[in-house]
Amino acid sequence: MAPLQATASIQISKPTTEVFNAIIDPVHMSNYFIAESSGTMETGKDLNWKFPEFDMLVPVKVLQTKPGALVSFQWEGSKDHMLQVDILLTERPGNATLVKVTEGSMENNEEGIKWLKGNTEGWANFLACLKAYLEYNINLRKGAFDYMKTN
């Protein structure tokens, strides 16, 4: 069986440069994805992200950034599994950007299928939140996952 990859995509009505900056800049990211970051996503940087609903830091290793085109990083996308995430940006007509996220890969077994479901859902949410933020200045994530907070 082929390994599993989580994928999601969406078109955003903003230029690639603006979308790219919203993905790498922690000030922007805190308006739709994370609560805070130890820095800007730049090739070779090791960062720590904090999500609003979890009391822990998530280590992120930035593998590569290409302005207006690509953000690639590695993180523990599943318990004890370092996974690569590639966010590809493609210019579209009308000053729009197609954003494609690919994460993986995991074995095609019960653990992998559970991961695939959760992370595909997560990346679709990430993209919806990014679109709402960039096009309408709305933070869809704010309060959305408070039920997941650990006490």
Coordinates of N, CA, C and O in Angstrom, one line a residue:
M1 N 0.8 -1.2 0.0 CA 0.0 0.0 0.0 C 0.9 1.2 0.0 O 1.9 1.3 0.7
A2 N 0.4 2.3 -0.7 CA 1.1 3.5 -0.8 C 1.0 4.3 0.5 O 0.0 4.2 1.2
P3 N 2.1 5.1 0.9 CA 2.0 5.9 2.1 C 0.9 7.0 1.9 O 0.5 7.3 0.8
L4 N 0.4 7.5 3.1 CA -0.6 8.5 3.1 C -0.1 9.9 3.2 O 0.9 10.1 3.9
Q5 N -0.7 10.8 2.5 CA -0.4 12.2 2.6 C -1.7 13.0 2.8 O -2.7 12.8 2.2
A6 N -1.6 14.0 3.7 CA -2.7 14.9 4.0 C -2.6 16.0 3.0 O -1.5 16.6 2.8
T7 N -3.7 16.4 2.3 CA -3.7 17.5 1.3 C -4.9 18.3 1.5 O -6.0 17.8 1.9
A8 N -4.8 19.6 1.2 CA -5.9 20.5 1.2 C -5.5 21.7 0.3 O -4.3 22.0 0.1
S9 N -6.5 22.3 -0.3 CA -6.2 23.5 -1.2 C -7.4 24.4 -1.2 O -8.5 24.0 -1.0
I10 N -7.1 25.7 -1.5 CA -8.1 26.7 -1.6 C -7.5 27.9 -2.4 O -6.3 28.1 -2.5
Q11 N -8.4 28.6 -3.1 CA -8.0 29.8 -3.8 C -8.3 31.0 -2.9 O -9.4 31.1 -2.4
I12 N -7.4 32.0 -2.8 CA -7.6 33.2 -2.0 C -7.5 34.4 -2.9 O -6.5 34.4 -3.7
S13 N -8.4 35.3 -2.8 CA -8.4 36.5 -3.7 C -7.4 37.6 -3.2 O -7.8 38.7 -2.9
K14 N -6.2 37.2 -3.1 CA -5.1 38.1 -2.8 C -3.8 37.6 -3.6 O -3.7 36.5 -3.9
P15 N -2.9 38.6 -3.8 CA -1.7 38.2 -4.6 C -0.8 37.3 -3.7 O -0.8 37.3 -2.5
T16 N 0.1 36.5 -4.5 CA 0.9 35.5 -3.8 C 1.8 36.2 -2.7 O 2.1 35.5 -1.7
T17 N 2.3 37.4 -3.0 CA 3.2 38.0 -2.0 C 2.5 38.2 -0.7 O 3.0 38.0 0.4
E18 N 1.2 38.7 -0.7 CA 0.5 38.9 0.5 C 0.2 37.6 1.2 O 0.2 37.5 2.4
V19 N -0.2 36.6 0.5 CA -0.5 35.3 1.1 C 0.8 34.7 1.7 O 0.8 34.2 2.9
F20 N 1.9 34.8 1.0 CA 3.2 34.3 1.5 C 3.5 35.0 2.8 O 3.9 34.3 3.8
N21 N 3.4 36.3 2.9 CA 3.7 37.1 4.1 C 2.8 36.7 5.3 O 3.3 36.6 6.4
A22 N 1.6 36.4 5.0 CA 0.6 36.0 6.0 C 1.0 34.6 6.6 O 0.7 34.4 7.8
I23 N 1.7 33.8 5.8 CA 2.1 32.5 6.3 C 3.4 32.5 7.1 O 3.5 31.8 8.0
I24 N 4.3 33.4 6.7 CA 5.6 33.4 7.4 C 5.7 34.3 8.6 O 6.6 34.2 9.4
D25 N 4.9 35.3 8.6 CA 4.9 36.4 9.6 C 4.1 36.0 10.8 O 2.9 35.9 10.7
P26 N 4.7 35.9 12.0 CA 4.0 35.5 13.2 C 2.9 36.5 13.6 O 1.9 36.1 14.2
V27 N 3.1 37.8 13.3 CA 2.0 38.8 13.6 C 0.8 38.4 12.8 O -0.4 38.4 13.4
H28 N 0.9 38.1 11.6 CA -0.3 37.7 10.8 C -0.8 36.4 11.2 O -2.0 36.2 11.4
M29 N 0.1 35.4 11.4 CA -0.3 34.0 11.8 C -1.1 34.0 13.1 O -2.0 33.2 13.2
S30 N -0.9 34.9 14.0 CA -1.6 35.0 15.3 C -3.0 35.4 15.1 O -3.9 35.4 16.0
N31 N -3.4 35.9 13.9 CA -4.7 36.3 13.6 C -5.6 35.2 12.9 O -6.7 35.4 12.6
Y32 N -5.0 34.0 12.7 CA -5.8 33.0 12.1 C -5.3 31.6 12.4 O -6.0 30.6 12.1
F33 N -4.1 31.4 13.0 CA -3.6 30.0 13.2 C -3.0 29.8 14.5 O -3.5 28.9 15.3
I34 N -1.9 30.4 14.9 CA -1.2 30.2 16.1 C -1.4 31.4 17.1 O -1.9 32.4 16.7
A35 N -1.1 31.1 18.4 CA -1.2 32.2 19.3 C 0.1 33.0 19.3 O 0.1 34.3 19.4
E36 N 1.3 32.3 19.1 CA 2.5 33.0 19.0 C 3.6 32.1 18.4 O 3.4 30.9 18.4
S37 N 4.7 32.8 18.0 CA 5.8 32.1 17.4 C 7.1 32.7 17.9 O 7.1 34.0 18.2
S38 N 8.2 32.0 17.9 CA 9.5 32.5 18.4 C 10.2 33.3 17.2 O 11.2 33.9 17.4
G39 N 9.5 33.4 16.1 CA 10.2 34.1 15.0 C 9.4 34.0 13.7 O 8.5 33.3 13.5
T40 N 10.0 34.7 12.7 CA 9.5 34.6 11.3 C 10.0 33.3 10.6 O 11.1 32.9 10.9
M41 N 9.2 32.7 9.8 CA 9.6 31.5 9.1 C 10.6 31.9 8.0 O 10.2 32.6 7.0
E42 N 11.8 31.5 8.2 CA 12.9 31.7 7.2 C 13.7 30.4 7.1 O 13.9 29.7 8.0
T43 N 14.2 30.2 5.9 CA 15.0 28.9 5.6 C 16.0 28.7 6.7 O 16.8 29.6 7.0
G44 N 16.0 27.5 7.2 CA 17.0 27.0 8.2 C 16.7 27.4 9.6 O 17.4 26.9 10.5
K45 N 15.6 28.2 9.9 CA 15.3 28.6 11.3 C 14.6 27.5 12.0 O 13.8 26.7 11.5
D46 N 14.9 27.4 13.3 CA 14.1 26.5 14.2 C 13.3 27.4 15.1 O 13.8 28.4 15.7
L47 N 12.0 27.2 15.1 CA 11.0 28.0 15.8 C 10.2 27.2 16.8 O 10.2 25.9 16.7
N48 N 9.5 27.9 17.6 CA 8.5 27.2 18.5 C 7.2 28.0 18.3 O 7.1 29.2 18.4
W49 N 6.1 27.2 18.1 CA 4.8 27.7 18.0 C 4.0 27.4 19.2 O 4.2 26.3 19.7
K50 N 3.1 28.3 19.6 CA 2.2 28.0 20.7 C 0.8 28.2 20.1 O 0.5 29.2 19.4
F51 N 0.0 27.2 20.3 CA -1.4 27.3 19.8 C -2.3 27.8 21.0 O -2.0 27.4 22.1
P52 N -3.4 28.5 20.7 CA -4.2 29.0 21.8 C -4.8 28.0 22.7 O -5.1 28.2 23.8
E53 N -5.1 26.8 22.1 CA -5.9 25.8 22.9 C -5.0 24.8 23.6 O -5.5 23.9 24.3
F54 N -3.7 24.8 23.4 CA -2.8 23.9 24.0 C -1.7 24.6 24.8 O -1.1 25.5 24.4
D55 N -1.4 24.1 26.0 CA -0.4 24.6 26.8 C 1.0 23.9 26.6 O 1.5 23.2 27.5
M56 N 1.5 24.1 25.4 CA 2.8 23.5 25.0 C 3.3 24.2 23.8 O 2.6 24.9 23.1
L57 N 4.6 24.0 23.6 CA 5.3 24.6 22.5 C 5.5 23.5 21.4 O 5.8 22.4 21.8
V58 N 5.3 23.9 20.2 CA 5.4 22.9 19.1 C 6.7 23.4 18.3 O 6.7 24.4 17.7
P59 N 7.8 22.5 18.3 CA 9.0 22.8 17.6 C 8.7 22.7 16.0 O 8.1 21.8 15.6
V60 N 9.2 23.7 15.3 CA 9.1 23.7 13.9 C 10.4 24.0 13.3 O 11.1 25.0 13.7
K61 N 10.9 23.2 12.3 CA 12.1 23.5 11.6 C 11.8 23.9 10.2 O 11.2 23.1 9.4
V62 N 12.1 25.1 9.8 CA 11.8 25.6 8.5 C 12.9 25.1 7.5 O 14.0 25.4 7.7
L63 N 12.4 24.3 6.6 CA 13.3 23.7 5.6 C 13.6 24.7 4.5 O 14.8 24.8 4.0
Q64 N 12.6 25.4 4.0 CA 12.8 26.3 2.8 C 11.7 27.2 2.7 O 10.5 26.9 2.9
T65 N 12.0 28.5 2.3 CA 11.0 29.4 1.9 C 11.4 30.1 0.6 O 12.6 30.3 0.4
K66 N 10.5 30.2 -0.3 CA 10.7 30.9 -1.6 C 9.6 32.0 -1.6 O 8.4 31.6 -1.8
P67 N 10.0 33.2 -1.5 CA 9.0 34.3 -1.5 C 7.9 34.2 -2.6 O 8.3 34.0 -3.8
G68 N 6.7 34.2 -2.2 CA 5.6 34.1 -3.1 C 5.3 32.8 -3.7 O 4.5 32.6 -4.6
A69 N 6.0 31.7 -3.3 CA 5.9 30.4 -4.0 C 5.9 29.2 -3.0 O 5.1 28.3 -3.3
L70 N 6.6 29.2 -1.9 CA 6.8 28.0 -1.1 C 7.1 28.3 0.3 O 8.0 29.1 0.6
V71 N 6.5 27.5 1.2 CA 6.9 27.5 2.6 C 7.0 26.0 2.9 O 6.0 25.3 2.8
S72 N 8.1 25.5 3.4 CA 8.3 24.1 3.7 C 8.9 24.0 5.1 O 9.9 24.6 5.4
F73 N 8.3 23.1 5.9 CA 8.8 22.9 7.3 C 8.6 21.5 7.7 O 7.8 20.8 7.1
Q74 N 9.2 21.2 8.8 CA 9.1 19.9 9.5 C 8.6 20.1 10.9 O 9.0 21.0 11.5
W75 N 7.7 19.2 11.3 CA 7.2 19.3 12.7 C 6.7 17.9 13.1 O 6.6 17.0 12.2
E76 N 6.4 17.7 14.3 CA 5.8 16.4 14.8 C 4.3 16.4 14.5 O 3.5 16.7 15.3
G77 N 4.0 16.1 13.2 CA 2.7 16.1 12.7 C 1.8 15.0 13.3 O 0.6 15.0 13.2
S78 N 2.4 14.0 13.8 CA 1.8 12.9 14.5 C 2.7 12.5 15.6 O 4.0 12.6 15.5
K79 N 2.2 12.0 16.7 CA 3.0 11.6 17.9 C 4.2 10.7 17.4 O 4.0 9.7 16.8
D80 N 5.4 11.2 17.7 CA 6.6 10.5 17.4 C 7.0 10.4 15.9 O 7.8 9.5 15.5
H81 N 6.3 11.2 15.1 CA 6.6 11.2 13.7 C 6.9 12.6 13.2 O 6.0 13.5 13.2
M82 N 8.1 12.9 12.8 CA 8.5 14.2 12.2 C 8.0 14.1 10.7 O 8.4 13.2 10.0
L83 N 7.2 15.1 10.4 CA 6.6 15.1 9.0 C 6.9 16.4 8.3 O 7.0 17.5 9.0
Q84 N 6.9 16.4 7.0 CA 7.2 17.6 6.2 C 5.9 18.2 5.7 O 5.0 17.4 5.3
V85 N 5.8 19.5 5.9 CA 4.6 20.2 5.3 C 5.1 21.1 4.2 O 6.1 21.9 4.4
D86 N 4.5 21.1 3.1 CA 4.8 22.0 2.0 C 3.6 22.8 1.6 O 2.5 22.2 1.4
I87 N 3.7 24.1 1.6 CA 2.6 25.0 1.3 C 3.1 25.7 0.0 O 4.0 26.5 0.0
L88 N 2.4 25.3 -1.1 CA 2.8 25.8 -2.4 C 1.8 26.9 -2.8 O 0.6 26.8 -2.6
L89 N 2.3 28.0 -3.3 CA 1.5 29.1 -3.8 C 1.6 29.3 -5.3 O 2.7 29.3 -5.8
T90 N 0.5 29.4 -6.0 CA 0.5 29.5 -7.4 C -0.4 30.7 -7.8 O -1.5 30.8 -7.3
E91 N 0.2 31.6 -8.6 CA -0.5 32.8 -9.0 C -1.7 32.4 -9.9 O -1.5 31.5 -10.8
R92 N -2.8 33.0 -9.7 CA -4.0 32.7 -10.5 C -4.5 34.0 -11.1 O -4.2 35.1 -10.6
P93 N -5.4 33.9 -12.1 CA -5.9 35.1 -12.8 C -6.7 35.9 -11.7 O -7.2 35.4 -10.8
G94 N -6.8 37.2 -12.0 CA -7.5 38.1 -11.1 C -6.8 38.4 -9.8 O -7.4 38.7 -8.8
N95 N -5.5 38.3 -9.8 CA -4.6 38.7 -8.6 C -5.0 37.7 -7.4 O -4.9 38.1 -6.3
A96 N -5.3 36.5 -7.8 CA -5.6 35.5 -6.7 C -4.4 34.5 -6.6 O -3.5 34.4 -7.4
T97 N -4.5 33.7 -5.5 CA -3.5 32.7 -5.3 C -4.1 31.4 -4.9 O -5.0 31.3 -4.1
L98 N -3.6 30.3 -5.6 CA -4.0 29.0 -5.2 C -3.0 28.5 -4.1 O -1.8 28.6 -4.3
V99 N -3.5 28.1 -3.0 CA -2.7 27.6 -1.9 C -2.9 26.1 -1.7 O -4.1 25.6 -1.5
K100 N -1.9 25.3 -1.9 CA -1.9 23.8 -1.7 C -1.1 23.4 -0.6 O 0.1 23.8 -0.5
V101 N -1.6 22.7 0.4 CA -0.9 22.1 1.5 C -0.7 20.6 1.4 O -1.7 20.0 1.1
T102 N 0.5 20.1 1.5 CA 0.7 18.7 1.5 C 1.5 18.4 2.8 O 2.5 19.0 3.0
E103 N 1.1 17.4 3.5 CA 1.8 16.9 4.7 C 2.0 15.4 4.6 O 1.0 14.7 4.3
G104 N 3.1 14.9 5.0 CA 3.3 13.5 5.0 C 4.7 13.0 5.1 O 5.6 13.8 5.1
S105 N 4.8 11.8 5.0 CA 3.8 10.8 4.8 C 3.7 9.8 6.0 O 4.7 9.7 6.8
M106 N 2.7 9.1 6.1 CA 2.4 8.1 7.1 C 2.1 6.8 6.5 O 1.6 6.7 5.4
E107 N 2.4 5.7 7.2 CA 2.0 4.4 6.7 C 0.5 4.2 6.6 O -0.3 4.8 7.3
N108 N 0.1 3.4 5.6 CA -1.3 3.2 5.3 C -1.8 2.0 6.3 O -1.9 0.9 5.9
N109 N -2.0 2.4 7.5 CA -2.5 1.5 8.5 C -3.5 2.3 9.4 O -3.8 3.4 9.1
E110 N -3.9 1.7 10.5 CA -4.9 2.3 11.3 C -4.4 3.7 11.9 O -5.1 4.7 11.9
E111 N -3.2 3.7 12.4 CA -2.6 4.9 12.9 C -2.5 6.0 11.8 O -2.9 7.2 12.0
G112 N -2.1 5.6 10.6 CA -2.0 6.5 9.5 C -3.3 7.1 9.0 O -3.5 8.2 8.7
I113 N -4.3 6.2 9.0 CA -5.7 6.6 8.6 C -6.2 7.6 9.6 O -6.8 8.7 9.2
K114 N -6.0 7.4 10.9 CA -6.5 8.3 11.9 C -5.8 9.7 11.7 O -6.4 10.7 11.8
W115 N -4.5 9.6 11.5 CA -3.7 10.9 11.3 C -4.2 11.6 10.0 O -4.4 12.8 10.0
L116 N -4.4 10.9 9.0 CA -4.9 11.4 7.7 C -6.2 12.2 7.9 O -6.3 13.3 7.4
K117 N -7.1 11.6 8.6 CA -8.4 12.3 8.8 C -8.2 13.6 9.6 O -8.7 14.6 9.2
G118 N -7.5 13.5 10.7 CA -7.3 14.7 11.6 C -6.5 15.8 10.9 O -6.9 17.0 11.0
N119 N -5.4 15.4 10.2 CA -4.6 16.5 9.7 C -5.1 17.0 8.4 O -5.0 18.2 8.1
T120 N -5.9 16.3 7.6 CA -6.6 16.8 6.4 C -7.6 17.8 6.9 O -7.7 18.9 6.4
E121 N -8.3 17.5 7.9 CA -9.3 18.4 8.5 C -8.6 19.6 9.0 O -9.1 20.8 8.8
G122 N -7.5 19.5 9.7 CA -6.7 20.6 10.2 C -6.2 21.5 9.2 O -6.3 22.8 9.3
W123 N -5.7 21.0 8.1 CA -5.2 21.9 7.0 C -6.3 22.5 6.3 O -6.2 23.7 5.8
A124 N -7.5 21.9 6.1 CA -8.6 22.5 5.5 C -9.1 23.7 6.4 O -9.4 24.8 5.9
N125 N -9.0 23.5 7.7 CA -9.4 24.6 8.6 C -8.4 25.7 8.5 O -8.7 26.9 8.5
F126 N -7.1 25.4 8.5 CA -6.0 26.4 8.3 C -6.3 27.3 7.1 O -6.2 28.5 7.2
L127 N -6.6 26.6 6.0 CA -6.8 27.4 4.7 C -8.1 28.3 4.8 O -8.1 29.4 4.4
A128 N -9.2 27.7 5.4 CA -10.4 28.5 5.6 C -10.1 29.8 6.5 O -10.6 30.9 6.2
C129 N -9.3 29.5 7.5 CA -9.0 30.6 8.4 C -8.1 31.7 7.7 O -8.3 32.9 7.9
L130 N -7.1 31.2 7.0 CA -6.3 32.1 6.2 C -7.1 32.9 5.2 O -6.9 34.2 5.1
K131 N -8.0 32.3 4.5 CA -8.8 33.0 3.5 C -9.7 34.1 4.2 O -9.8 35.2 3.8
A132 N -10.3 33.7 5.3 CA -11.2 34.6 6.1 C -10.4 35.8 6.6 O -10.9 37.0 6.5
Y133 N -9.2 35.6 7.1 CA -8.4 36.6 7.6 C -7.9 37.6 6.5 O -8.0 38.8 6.6
L134 N -7.4 37.0 5.4 CA -6.8 37.9 4.3 C -7.9 38.6 3.5 O -7.8 39.8 3.1
E135 N -9.0 37.9 3.2 CA -10.1 38.6 2.4 C -11.0 39.4 3.2 O -11.6 40.4 2.7
Y136 N -11.3 39.1 4.5 CA -12.3 39.7 5.3 C -11.9 40.2 6.6 O -12.7 40.8 7.4
N137 N -10.6 40.0 7.0 CA -10.1 40.4 8.3 C -10.9 39.8 9.4 O -11.1 40.5 10.4
I138 N -11.2 38.6 9.3 CA -12.0 37.8 10.3 C -11.1 36.7 10.9 O -10.4 36.0 10.1
N139 N -11.0 36.6 12.2 CA -10.3 35.5 12.8 C -11.2 34.4 13.2 O -11.9 34.4 14.2
L140 N -11.4 33.4 12.3 CA -12.3 32.3 12.5 C -11.9 31.4 13.6 O -12.7 30.7 14.2
R141 N -10.6 31.4 13.9 CA -10.1 30.5 14.9 C -10.3 30.9 16.3 O -10.4 30.1 17.3
K142 N -10.5 32.2 16.5 CA -10.7 32.8 17.9 C -11.9 32.1 18.6 O -13.0 32.2 18.1
G143 N -11.6 31.4 19.6 CA -12.6 30.7 20.4 C -13.1 29.4 19.8 O -13.8 28.6 20.5
A144 N -12.7 29.1 18.6 CA -13.3 27.9 17.9 C -12.9 26.6 18.5 O -13.6 25.6 18.5
F145 N -11.7 26.6 19.2 CA -11.2 25.3 19.7 C -11.0 25.4 21.2 O -10.3 24.6 21.8
D146 N -11.7 26.3 21.9 CA -11.6 26.4 23.3 C -12.0 25.1 24.0 O -11.5 24.8 25.1
Y147 N -12.9 24.4 23.4 CA -13.3 23.1 24.0 C -12.2 22.1 24.1 O -12.2 21.1 24.9
M148 N -11.1 22.3 23.4 CA -9.9 21.4 23.4 C -8.9 21.8 24.4 O -7.9 21.0 24.6
K149 N -9.0 22.9 25.1 CA -8.1 23.4 26.0 C -7.9 22.4 27.2 O -8.9 21.8 27.7
T150 N -6.6 22.2 27.5 CA -6.4 21.3 28.6 C -6.4 22.1 29.9 O -5.9 23.2 30.0
N151 N -7.0 21.5 31.0 CA -7.1 22.3 32.2 C -6.0 21.9 33.2 O -5.4 20.9 33.2

